């Protein structure tokens, strides 16, 4: 096990009818900016629950944060924060709204030339304007971590940021919100959380026995609840385990002491930036190719995953490892998610080369668990995913 | 899954040679009281590492906190805290020293008549003097939770306390400390952590699928590393997984949304108070009887545990559930821990009645996962453990 430092101060308020507890979490005298997305919260009743809980609190609203939170939109919200002397942010939404709020938390206290620096130079934020979240879509884990990914249309870039100052003060998780989520987004959430675990688990062994078992626990739970969540979102047992699994998949815990890979995300982000494909679907596209391309270095863990998570008992180590890749791809397909780039666009020729060029231009040293994958490796992996 | 609120702000600094990082964690200008136990840290080099890391910090020492931290000793430490205007506490030790430090953290800021009230009335502490820990003995999980158990010899009582103000600010976990721990204490640590998980897991089902799997992960890891840790404490892979498993067993995570039992602990505490038997050993004495006595209400989970943790595949549900109890008792024995009260004392007659009387006198409503066990039930369970 590698050395690690771990601290996660976010307060989780989990369960039925927990949105009303919002009232107790916002400090007295705060001036709140309520941030949300495309307005679905106004249709499904969440907006009303939030407004009721905030009735005695000075609140301004900023809606319209898009999926893949857009820098230019967020800069408008930042102007509101400054003009209105906002002191507290409240994100009501999924990963995009929460990620956007993290950027605003950092940008509101940033004293450099332009907040773009935070993204361009990946400046670690040790302080931020305090914020809470009301999660409306389980998927990204953003509600209990300190990272964010922000998109800039102008340059077709998707860049990561974060730091210990950007944990939500609190996050409210009411599994009942799942009843109002479209099937497509539930499927995306399942695939997203599943891949988050894989990025931290499908790495070279360092003797993190407990971490491996925790990762396998989340994967097993997601596999177990996926059919029930998709069939009947009012199934509270399935919904609550789905929601808590998504949070635990990316709150830092299973990563401690372990190498991370994240190459799937790096390549996937480019597919979203280039084609606007849903984040989770880009992960389903890249994952099988990435594990096939890196088979030799990952086969021990792939075989362990095949045995423990999928119950594969037959064959030698290589057979089990290959079965693991097949089972994973089949899982995505069972969710209704296609796993080839050509399923999403006819215009895929040249994509692999374009992504390799972008990686090269950014001066990146290497991707993956050993930072050893070159832009040329990425090119081959993406091509395998056509 | 039940509703829950979860926040654990303790910073964990885990790994080889991590004690030197202590320097960065104590705030500048703090006046520190360094608390420790019987002095073993002066023989195994940990004291020297701590003193070196504290060389530029104003520090006073208080040693001699006994196993089962004693109220009268702690009251002497409290006098030092007040006389010397201490602002920060540092526990260097195992669960007893850390628990004692938590009491002091609460008592230092308590403004009632006497700090005994905190224990007698189990007052929840929402604030405490800040403290950190350097863990020298993996077992209790006290390094990442906000609870403590304090003993008062005068009345032969062992009482619980805690509250959200009593999380350590930081805890340093260097698995290399295990090389200096006597075998007996390593075995105790394994049994203690194992039982902590069982108390939170062996309960009636509420659909906490992920929590069950996390609990099983810790049990499986402890079973896997126990022989290696006992055979060769310098086996870093085994030591590090042992240490992290003990912390995760009782840092609140696996408890969220689940009923807890803790009746084994309540009865076990009395055996320590009456006979001075090591805490972990009292748990090994009570556990098999408790599960046998409450077989009907626990058999579903016992059978699940038999299947998933011990790989039991034969027999019907009852068979598997009984096998689970046998496997658990055999695990304790493999650690070199006896599982009957008569293995520890010849003077056991009347113990069950005495414990039932104590429970009755304290006016307790009921023990266990449903608060349904009466003092008379406890009497029968303890008698089964003779």
XYZ file of C-alpha atoms in Angstrom:
772
model
C 0.000 0.000 0.000
C 1.306 3.454 -0.881
C 1.476 6.240 1.691
C -1.512 8.579 1.671
C -3.177 11.551 3.322
C -6.960 11.551 3.460
C -9.454 14.068 4.720
C -13.031 14.450 3.577
C -14.978 16.958 5.672
C -18.236 16.983 3.686
C -21.340 16.364 5.780
C -23.705 13.940 4.073
C -27.417 14.208 4.833
C -28.903 11.102 3.294
C -32.414 9.745 3.058
C -36.084 10.211 2.470
C -37.375 13.780 2.664
C -33.959 15.123 3.584
C -34.180 18.261 1.425
C -36.160 20.010 4.158
C -33.077 19.743 6.391
C -31.416 22.343 4.166
C -32.839 25.015 6.475
C -30.469 23.971 9.267
C -27.319 23.884 7.148
C -27.135 27.411 5.720
C -25.511 29.789 8.218
C -27.652 32.597 9.537
C -27.027 35.866 7.733
C -25.695 34.190 4.584
C -26.516 35.676 1.210
C -27.064 32.666 -1.010
C -26.703 32.149 -4.746
C -28.860 29.172 -5.722
C -27.390 27.548 -8.836
C -29.181 25.076 -11.057
C -29.269 23.674 -14.565
C -31.814 23.519 -17.339
C -34.849 23.881 -15.162
C -35.939 20.266 -14.685
C -35.962 20.940 -10.940
C -38.922 23.242 -11.517
C -40.905 20.372 -13.022
C -40.070 17.586 -10.582
C -40.798 19.465 -7.362
C -37.220 19.720 -6.104
C -37.095 23.466 -6.734
C -40.204 23.949 -4.594
C -38.765 21.855 -1.766
C -35.534 23.858 -1.870
C -37.292 27.224 -1.967
C -39.475 26.237 0.957
C -36.415 25.242 2.999
C -34.756 28.573 2.072
C -37.799 30.705 2.792
C -36.158 32.680 5.579
C -32.807 33.044 3.794
C -31.722 35.879 1.472
C -31.398 34.031 -1.845
C -30.685 34.971 -5.468
C -30.972 32.443 -8.290
C -28.839 31.577 -11.272
C -30.195 28.877 -13.563
C -29.093 27.563 -16.916
C -25.793 25.867 -16.118
C -25.467 23.360 -18.971
C -24.289 19.742 -18.897
C -20.514 19.987 -19.160
C -20.524 23.279 -17.270
C -19.474 26.032 -19.627
C -16.861 28.577 -18.641
C -18.613 31.504 -20.312
C -21.890 30.791 -18.472
C -20.054 30.443 -15.174
C -18.335 33.793 -15.710
C -21.812 35.371 -15.789
C -22.621 33.695 -12.483
C -19.333 34.977 -11.085
C -20.405 38.512 -11.954
C -23.632 37.988 -9.999
C -21.622 36.707 -6.999
C -19.479 39.844 -7.016
C -22.229 42.340 -7.828
C -24.623 40.933 -5.242
C -22.004 40.290 -2.549
C -22.954 36.624 -2.296
C -21.414 34.761 0.674
C -22.665 31.201 0.185
C -23.339 29.008 -2.850
C -25.947 26.294 -3.153
C -25.814 23.863 -6.062
C -29.078 22.077 -6.821
C -28.368 19.591 -9.568
C -26.125 16.830 -10.796
C -22.389 16.724 -11.385
C -22.401 19.568 -13.895
C -24.083 22.086 -11.611
C -21.935 20.985 -8.665
C -18.725 21.122 -10.692
C -19.669 24.559 -11.961
C -20.311 25.649 -8.372
C -16.857 24.411 -7.346
C -15.305 26.533 -10.051
C -17.292 29.525 -8.770
C -16.273 28.758 -5.184
C -12.623 28.943 -6.221
C -13.041 31.825 -8.659
C -14.924 33.975 -6.123
C -11.846 34.047 -3.882
C -9.179 33.905 -6.595
C -6.975 36.976 -6.684
C -4.957 36.294 -9.835
C -5.454 37.963 -13.221
C -8.247 35.800 -14.595
C -10.108 32.749 -13.243
C -9.172 30.975 -16.471
C -5.739 30.507 -14.880
C -7.310 28.137 -12.342
C -8.180 25.795 -15.211
C -5.342 26.450 -17.614
C -2.696 25.969 -14.927
C -4.746 23.532 -12.805
C -4.148 25.687 -9.712
C -5.008 23.782 -6.529
C -7.598 25.707 -4.507
C -6.888 25.665 -0.791
C -9.786 28.008 -0.081
C -13.153 28.619 -1.636
C -16.449 30.357 -0.947
C -18.435 27.882 1.179
C -21.091 25.903 -0.667
C -23.558 23.100 -0.176
C -25.297 20.836 -2.631
C -28.664 19.169 -3.160
C -27.969 16.240 -5.456
C -30.568 15.561 -8.126
C -28.695 12.979 -10.205
C -26.436 10.265 -8.765
C -23.420 9.739 -10.974
C -20.281 11.786 -10.640
C -19.577 11.729 -6.894
C -18.942 15.472 -7.083
C -21.193 15.918 -4.023
C -18.466 14.461 -1.774
C -15.183 15.326 -3.415
C -13.173 18.426 -4.189
C -12.663 18.058 -7.930
C -14.443 19.498 -10.941
C -14.278 19.433 -14.718
C -15.128 22.579 -16.666
C -15.726 22.945 -20.401
C -14.838 25.856 -22.645
C -16.702 25.721 -25.937
C -14.568 28.407 -27.472
C -11.513 26.147 -27.427
C -13.336 22.792 -27.266
C -11.512 22.028 -24.042
C -12.550 20.130 -20.943
C -10.193 20.761 -18.055
C -9.924 19.487 -14.492
C -9.491 21.544 -11.338
C -9.851 21.078 -7.593
C -8.194 21.296 -4.202
C -8.790 20.778 -0.501
C -10.731 24.049 -0.237
C -13.427 22.809 -2.608
C -15.262 20.094 -0.666
C -18.962 20.873 -0.263
C -19.717 21.897 3.325
C -22.748 19.628 3.110
C -24.551 17.558 0.528
C -28.161 16.454 0.708
C -28.911 13.103 -0.920
C -32.553 12.112 -1.143
C -32.840 8.899 -3.199
C -36.432 9.796 -4.049
C -35.094 12.277 -6.638
C -34.336 9.280 -8.844
C -38.011 8.887 -9.672
C -37.807 12.040 -11.795
C -34.653 11.201 -13.763
C -34.965 10.062 -17.405
C -33.866 6.449 -18.028
C -31.007 7.641 -20.207
C -29.519 9.638 -17.349
C -29.976 6.836 -14.835
C -28.073 4.549 -17.197
C -25.379 7.206 -17.568
C -25.104 7.503 -13.782
C -24.657 3.759 -13.373
C -21.982 3.639 -16.081
C -20.245 6.727 -14.751
C -19.966 5.437 -11.182
C -18.939 1.986 -12.409
C -16.122 3.465 -14.475
C -15.005 5.706 -11.612
C -14.391 2.600 -9.568
C -12.594 0.851 -12.424
C -10.234 3.795 -12.913
C -9.078 3.431 -9.305
C -9.183 -0.358 -9.092
C -7.989 -1.709 -12.439
C -4.378 -0.819 -11.769
C -1.164 -2.643 -10.955
C -1.235 -4.355 -7.549
C 0.256 -2.495 -4.569
C -1.194 -4.690 -1.828
C -4.209 -2.515 -1.053
C -6.293 -5.525 -0.097
C -9.027 -3.580 1.685
C -9.214 -0.943 -1.040
C -9.638 -3.678 -3.669
C -12.473 -5.237 -1.693
C -14.202 -1.880 -1.164
C -13.959 -1.212 -4.912
C -15.388 -4.652 -5.659
C -18.203 -3.953 -3.167
C -19.280 -0.863 -5.090
C -19.093 -2.666 -8.444
C -21.119 -5.598 -7.092
C -23.734 -3.277 -5.632
C -24.099 -1.307 -8.871
C -24.467 -4.547 -10.840
C -27.027 -5.793 -8.336
C -29.216 -2.686 -8.285
C -28.917 -1.598 -11.945
C -31.827 -3.657 -13.322
C -34.103 -2.629 -10.437
C -33.255 1.071 -10.705
C -33.894 1.069 -14.450
C -37.093 -0.937 -14.146
C -38.643 0.915 -11.228
C -37.044 4.113 -9.956
C -39.485 4.143 -7.045
C -37.769 1.012 -5.641
C -36.233 2.817 -2.656
C -33.823 0.039 -1.709
C -32.338 0.012 -5.197
C -32.374 3.807 -5.477
C -30.677 4.399 -2.133
C -27.924 1.871 -2.809
C -27.420 3.308 -6.288
C -27.113 6.808 -4.869
C -24.747 5.909 -2.039
C -22.624 3.764 -4.376
C -22.157 6.690 -6.763
C -20.970 8.868 -3.896
C -18.609 6.247 -2.488
C -17.233 5.550 -5.972
C -15.507 8.914 -6.098
C -15.192 10.430 -2.641
C -11.523 9.538 -2.421
C -11.830 6.560 -0.106
C -11.072 3.677 -2.477
C -8.244 5.678 -4.059
C -6.191 6.001 -0.866
C -2.849 4.247 -1.051
C -3.519 3.063 -4.602
C -2.323 4.113 -8.041
C -5.034 5.688 -10.178
C -5.373 5.270 -13.920
C -7.832 7.858 -15.290
C -6.639 7.473 -18.877
C -10.170 6.419 -19.851
C -11.451 9.739 -18.529
C -8.753 11.744 -20.289
C -9.613 10.188 -23.640
C -13.344 10.260 -22.908
C -13.284 13.991 -22.101
C -11.958 14.631 -25.599
C -14.848 12.715 -27.153
C -17.300 14.872 -25.232
C -15.436 18.028 -26.234
C -15.332 16.983 -29.912
C -18.756 15.371 -30.377
C -20.844 16.310 -27.350
C -21.292 12.653 -26.405
C -22.558 12.167 -22.829
C -19.617 11.818 -20.426
C -20.624 8.354 -19.190
C -21.010 7.074 -22.740
C -17.526 8.208 -23.688
C -16.235 6.088 -20.792
C -18.142 3.062 -22.065
C -16.592 3.635 -25.493
C -13.000 3.859 -24.285
C -12.940 1.332 -21.407
C -12.935 -1.954 -23.383
C -10.253 -0.711 -25.773
C -8.096 0.652 -22.983
C -8.094 -2.666 -21.101
C -7.506 -4.659 -24.273
C -4.610 -2.424 -25.302
C -3.061 -2.569 -21.828
C -3.906 -6.196 -21.257
C -0.481 -7.375 -20.113
C -0.094 -4.821 -17.339
C -3.671 -5.144 -16.118
C -4.433 -8.830 -16.508
C -3.840 -9.870 -12.876
C -6.367 -7.342 -11.595
C -8.721 -8.032 -14.526
C -8.740 -11.715 -13.573
C -9.334 -10.901 -9.880
C -12.244 -8.671 -10.930
C -13.627 -11.446 -13.151
C -13.527 -13.897 -10.250
C -14.748 -11.721 -7.403
C -17.225 -9.423 -9.137
C -18.500 -11.515 -12.041
C -18.092 -14.968 -10.505
C -15.950 -16.248 -13.380
C -14.344 -19.539 -12.317
C -13.336 -21.143 -15.593
C -10.154 -20.799 -17.597
C -6.632 -19.605 -16.902
C -5.642 -16.115 -15.861
C -5.693 -14.743 -19.403
C -9.094 -16.288 -20.086
C -10.527 -14.724 -16.945
C -9.025 -11.355 -17.758
C -10.533 -11.394 -21.242
C -13.857 -12.476 -19.773
C -13.680 -9.442 -17.472
C -13.465 -7.084 -20.440
C -16.356 -8.845 -22.157
C -18.508 -8.754 -19.010
C -17.817 -5.053 -18.590
C -18.781 -4.231 -22.169
C -21.914 -6.396 -21.829
C -22.825 -4.513 -18.630
C -22.721 -1.196 -20.482
C -24.825 -2.649 -23.293
C -27.355 -4.018 -20.798
C -27.710 -0.433 -19.563
C -28.589 0.541 -23.127
C -25.253 2.229 -23.715
C -23.408 1.683 -26.984
C -19.701 1.000 -26.736
C -18.273 2.076 -30.106
C -17.613 5.615 -31.308
C -19.230 4.754 -34.653
C -22.502 4.101 -32.808
C -22.559 7.822 -31.965
C -21.153 9.565 -35.038
C -20.496 8.844 -38.688
C -17.784 11.467 -38.609
C -15.253 9.526 -36.531
C -12.359 9.305 -39.038
C -9.337 11.267 -37.801
C -10.598 11.446 -34.205
C -7.752 9.350 -32.797
C -5.142 11.478 -34.540
C -6.844 14.690 -33.400
C -6.871 13.532 -29.763
C -3.205 12.495 -29.935
C -2.358 15.888 -31.382
C -4.221 17.659 -28.567
C -2.360 15.634 -25.939
C 0.960 16.383 -27.624
C 0.177 20.095 -27.921
C -0.631 20.291 -24.223
C 2.824 18.907 -23.493
C 1.452 15.996 -21.475
C 4.053 13.583 -20.208
C 1.994 10.406 -20.202
C -1.370 8.926 -19.336
C -2.512 6.061 -17.140
C -1.489 4.334 -13.964
C 2.247 4.661 -14.685
C 2.018 7.876 -16.716
C 3.570 5.775 -19.445
C 0.988 5.984 -22.225
C 2.069 8.333 -24.986
C -0.235 10.327 -27.251
C 0.496 7.622 -29.840
C -0.811 4.957 -27.447
C -3.952 7.042 -26.954
C -4.316 7.261 -30.717
C -4.260 3.458 -30.992
C -6.711 3.013 -28.113
C -9.204 5.501 -29.548
C -8.887 3.868 -32.976
C -9.713 0.485 -31.426
C -12.885 2.118 -30.090
C -14.166 3.218 -33.526
C -31.594 1.810 4.155
C -32.290 4.107 7.072
C -31.778 7.869 6.835
C -28.425 9.085 8.124
C -26.154 12.077 8.597
C -22.445 11.457 8.239
C -19.445 13.693 8.676
C -15.930 12.609 9.561
C -13.445 15.465 9.381
C -10.361 13.649 10.739
C -7.289 13.931 8.524
C -5.520 10.584 8.171
C -1.788 10.584 7.513
C -1.001 6.988 6.655
C 2.192 5.189 5.768
C 5.842 4.486 6.281
C 7.767 7.100 8.275
C 4.713 9.301 8.627
C 5.375 10.290 12.268
C 7.810 12.950 11.115
C 4.896 14.718 9.398
C 3.578 15.599 12.869
C 5.607 18.807 12.651
C 3.284 20.207 9.980
C 0.052 19.385 11.784
C 0.409 21.187 15.123
C -0.578 24.847 14.773
C 2.130 27.417 15.381
C 1.992 28.880 18.884
C 0.171 25.878 20.350
C 1.028 24.719 23.848
C 0.855 20.953 23.638
C 0.167 18.281 26.231
C 1.693 15.026 25.002
C -0.256 12.117 26.495
C 0.893 8.521 26.542
C 0.509 5.257 28.393
C 2.804 2.949 30.275
C 6.009 4.042 28.636
C 6.428 1.399 25.919
C 6.819 4.233 23.433
C 10.110 5.086 25.137
C 11.438 1.593 24.373
C 10.272 1.171 20.807
C 11.540 4.485 19.427
C 8.143 6.102 18.828
C 8.670 8.595 21.668
C 11.941 9.728 20.105
C 10.315 10.166 16.691
C 7.503 12.217 18.236
C 9.847 14.389 20.318
C 11.990 15.087 17.270
C 8.945 16.147 15.269
C 7.849 18.399 18.186
C 11.294 19.917 18.765
C 10.208 23.454 17.925
C 6.877 23.227 19.782
C 6.182 24.115 23.430
C 5.319 20.684 24.885
C 4.538 19.248 28.325
C 4.192 15.517 28.913
C 1.743 13.392 30.819
C 2.436 9.650 30.835
C 0.889 6.749 32.669
C -2.612 6.568 31.195
C -3.564 2.947 31.861
C -5.352 0.463 29.609
C -9.047 1.186 30.223
C -8.332 4.856 30.798
C -8.982 5.665 34.422
C -11.033 8.674 35.439
C -8.882 9.525 38.449
C -5.692 9.545 36.367
C -7.345 11.679 33.709
C -8.453 14.195 36.335
C -4.756 14.706 37.148
C -4.063 15.349 33.475
C -6.968 17.805 33.414
C -5.332 19.740 36.236
C -2.130 19.980 34.172
C -4.131 21.244 31.185
C -5.677 24.011 33.305
C -2.552 24.907 35.317
C -0.302 25.021 32.271
C -2.819 26.686 29.945
C -2.539 23.893 27.387
C -4.163 24.649 24.017
C -3.650 21.407 22.068
C -3.577 17.729 23.020
C -1.536 14.999 21.374
C -2.306 11.359 22.136
C 0.525 8.938 21.379
C -0.789 5.456 22.019
C -3.577 3.002 21.364
C -7.287 3.242 22.008
C -6.942 3.831 25.745
C -4.685 6.861 25.424
C -6.783 8.265 22.581
C -10.047 7.675 24.463
C -8.570 9.329 27.551
C -7.525 12.283 25.401
C -11.055 12.606 24.041
C -12.383 12.807 27.580
C -9.813 15.514 28.324
C -10.712 17.358 25.122
C -14.330 17.501 26.287
C -13.557 18.101 29.979
C -11.162 20.979 29.227
C -14.022 22.993 27.716
C -16.832 21.660 29.918
C -18.437 24.333 32.051
C -20.744 22.204 34.204
C -20.171 21.262 37.836
C -17.916 18.251 37.380
C -16.554 16.456 34.301
C -18.013 13.259 35.757
C -21.353 14.509 34.442
C -20.097 14.026 30.873
C -19.845 10.296 31.579
C -22.661 9.810 34.033
C -25.164 11.609 31.826
C -23.460 10.709 28.514
C -23.462 14.393 27.503
C -22.766 14.803 23.765
C -19.745 17.045 23.246
C -20.208 19.482 20.381
C -16.888 21.172 21.097
C -13.563 20.046 22.462
C -9.975 21.191 22.818
C -8.332 20.288 19.489
C -6.206 17.156 19.521
C -4.255 14.884 17.228
C -3.126 11.304 17.614
C -0.165 9.105 16.753
C -1.532 5.573 16.730
C 0.721 2.905 18.216
C -1.727 0.000 18.334
C -4.353 -0.736 15.656
C -7.561 -1.985 17.250
C -10.224 0.370 18.471
C -10.657 2.793 15.568
C -10.634 5.629 18.105
C -8.141 7.466 15.862
C -10.930 8.265 13.372
C -14.105 8.499 15.411
C -15.572 10.727 18.075
C -16.379 8.189 20.773
C -14.561 7.067 23.917
C -14.982 4.685 26.814
C -13.706 5.688 30.250
C -13.276 3.509 33.340
C -13.751 4.459 36.985
C -12.151 1.964 39.311
C -13.863 3.422 42.364
C -17.266 2.300 41.087
C -16.067 -0.480 38.747
C -17.796 1.307 35.886
C -16.938 1.625 32.213
C -18.956 4.337 30.509
C -19.236 5.638 26.950
C -19.080 9.257 25.826
C -18.583 11.202 22.596
C -19.938 13.792 20.218
C -19.205 15.608 16.972
C -16.696 17.900 18.692
C -14.415 14.985 19.576
C -13.002 13.821 16.253
C -9.199 13.987 16.186
C -8.041 16.868 13.996
C -5.478 14.467 12.548
C -4.251 10.943 13.141
C -0.902 9.565 12.078
C -0.897 5.870 11.191
C 2.498 4.314 10.508
C 2.034 0.543 10.066
C 5.665 0.031 11.061
C 4.648 0.539 14.727
C 3.230 -2.979 14.603
C 6.710 -4.469 14.766
C 6.949 -3.371 18.397
C 3.572 -4.655 19.616
C 3.425 -7.860 21.702
C 1.647 -10.775 19.983
C -1.073 -10.714 22.612
C -1.983 -7.159 21.746
C -1.896 -7.781 18.000
C -4.332 -10.661 18.521
C -6.506 -8.380 20.636
C -6.472 -5.737 17.919
C -7.581 -8.235 15.279
C -10.405 -9.538 17.483
C -11.454 -6.038 18.501
C -11.730 -4.732 14.940
C -13.441 -7.922 13.805
C -16.077 -7.578 16.519
C -16.568 -3.891 15.775
C -17.614 -4.851 12.270
C -19.876 -7.639 13.503
C -21.688 -5.266 15.882
C -22.658 -3.079 12.925
C -23.234 -5.835 10.384
C -24.873 -8.728 12.230
C -28.216 -6.981 12.486
C -31.636 -7.270 10.933
C -31.668 -6.442 7.200
C -32.592 -2.897 6.142
C -31.396 -3.108 2.548
C -27.991 -1.527 3.104
C -26.438 -3.584 0.342
C -23.290 -1.494 -0.005
C -22.784 -1.237 3.759
C -23.047 -5.035 4.060
C -20.423 -5.497 1.371
C -18.085 -2.944 2.955
C -18.431 -4.744 6.287
C -17.713 -8.071 4.623
C -14.674 -6.500 2.942
C -13.170 -5.563 6.298
C -13.899 -8.995 7.790
C -12.358 -10.739 4.775
C -9.278 -8.552 4.916
C -8.775 -9.149 8.643
C -9.129 -12.911 8.119
C -6.682 -12.760 5.221
C -3.960 -10.765 6.994
C -4.291 -12.166 10.538
C -1.896 -15.129 10.111
C 0.712 -12.959 8.376
C 0.538 -10.161 10.956
C 0.926 -12.619 13.831
C 3.729 -14.549 12.142
C 5.777 -11.596 10.927
C 4.842 -8.079 12.044
C 7.444 -6.678 9.625
C 5.276 -7.856 6.705
C 4.301 -4.354 5.607
C 1.495 -5.420 3.288
C -0.194 -7.349 6.079
C 0.505 -4.650 8.682
C -0.825 -1.809 6.552
C -4.037 -3.641 5.671
C -4.498 -4.626 9.318
C -4.074 -1.029 10.432
C -6.373 0.486 7.805
C -8.993 -2.223 8.424
C -9.077 -1.408 12.147
C -9.659 2.267 11.365
C -12.357 1.583 8.779
C -14.063 -0.873 11.143
C -15.133 1.915 13.466
C -14.937 5.283 11.738
C -18.694 5.421 11.256
C -18.795 4.551 7.561
C -20.224 1.028 7.653
C -22.730 2.079 10.328
C -24.483 4.696 8.181
C -28.092 3.855 7.440
C -27.884 0.608 9.408
C -29.077 -0.529 12.815
C -26.258 -1.163 15.284
C -26.263 -3.884 17.904
C -23.453 -3.222 20.418
C -24.929 -5.544 23.048
C -21.720 -7.600 22.910
C -19.766 -4.505 23.882
C -22.158 -3.578 26.675
C -21.802 -7.005 28.268
C -18.092 -7.194 27.496
C -17.410 -3.851 29.207
C -18.827 -5.305 32.405
C -16.446 -8.270 32.225
C -13.523 -5.877 31.927
C -14.820 -3.776 34.794
C -15.354 -6.843 37.026
C -12.326 -8.984 36.140
C -9.904 -6.762 34.236
C -10.091 -9.033 31.190
C -8.711 -7.391 28.022
C -11.500 -5.612 26.131
C -11.069 -7.647 22.927
C -11.148 -10.905 24.866
C -14.431 -10.006 26.529
C -15.889 -9.562 23.045
C -14.661 -13.015 22.015
C -16.309 -14.435 25.153
C -19.714 -12.834 24.570
C -20.033 -12.937 20.753
C -20.786 -16.662 20.232
C -23.339 -16.722 23.060
C -25.012 -13.537 21.869
C -25.482 -14.893 18.347
C -26.646 -18.268 19.591
C -29.147 -16.682 21.987
C -30.472 -14.325 19.292
C -30.268 -16.886 16.537
C -33.767 -16.436 15.132
C -33.504 -12.697 14.613
C -29.978 -12.832 13.198
C -29.943 -16.003 11.157
C -30.476 -14.407 7.728
C -27.449 -12.173 8.149
C -25.458 -14.951 9.824
C -26.052 -17.150 6.782
C -25.076 -14.334 4.391
C -21.883 -13.832 6.407
C -21.172 -17.589 6.299
C -21.527 -17.602 2.538
C -19.755 -14.426 1.587
C -17.035 -14.203 4.214
C -16.336 -17.843 5.073
C -17.270 -19.413 1.744
C -19.801 -21.798 3.328
C -21.895 -23.328 0.547
C -23.395 -26.432 2.162
C -26.564 -26.818 4.150
C -29.758 -24.837 4.566
C -30.044 -21.355 6.008
C -29.954 -22.541 9.626
C -26.947 -24.758 8.950
C -25.062 -21.883 7.400
C -25.982 -19.553 10.247
C -24.707 -22.042 12.838
C -21.559 -22.551 10.782
C -21.032 -18.785 10.909
C -21.004 -18.810 14.702
C -18.591 -21.752 14.746
C -16.274 -20.118 12.225
C -16.252 -16.914 14.260
C -15.379 -18.707 17.486
C -12.682 -20.705 15.663
C -11.231 -17.447 14.291
C -10.844 -16.067 17.817
C -9.207 -19.329 18.953
C -6.822 -19.244 15.986
C -5.751 -15.823 17.249
C -4.918 -17.486 20.577
C -7.943 -15.967 22.301
C -10.073 -18.090 24.642
C -13.819 -17.773 24.259
C -15.236 -18.823 27.647
C -15.326 -16.761 30.826
C -14.106 -19.798 32.787
C -10.892 -19.735 30.730
C -10.101 -16.402 32.413
C -11.350 -16.722 35.975
C -12.375 -19.443 38.398
C -14.530 -16.890 40.151
C -17.242 -16.606 37.506
C -20.283 -17.809 39.508
C -22.789 -15.006 39.968
C -21.310 -12.838 37.191
C -24.391 -13.029 34.976
C -26.678 -12.014 37.831
C -24.340 -9.179 38.821
C -24.288 -7.807 35.272
C -28.089 -8.035 34.994
C -28.364 -6.182 38.304
C -26.043 -3.427 37.111
C -28.052 -2.993 33.914
C -31.275 -2.850 35.902
C -29.838 -0.363 38.386
C -28.759 1.964 35.576
C -32.345 1.971 34.360
C -31.439 0.804 30.877
C -34.336 0.247 28.570
C -32.927 -2.542 26.466
C -29.842 -3.755 24.643
C -29.120 -4.762 21.095
C -30.237 -3.910 17.595
C -33.867 -3.422 18.608
C -33.212 -2.281 22.198
C -35.273 -5.300 23.089
C -32.890 -7.351 25.213
C -33.696 -7.116 28.903
C -31.222 -7.428 31.756
C -32.603 -10.963 32.120
C -31.654 -11.730 28.515
C -28.168 -10.426 29.223
C -28.011 -12.680 32.282
C -28.768 -15.710 30.116
C -26.281 -14.708 27.430
C -23.464 -14.188 29.940
C -24.301 -17.506 31.600
C -24.014 -19.254 28.222
C -20.516 -17.781 27.989
C -19.278 -19.329 31.268
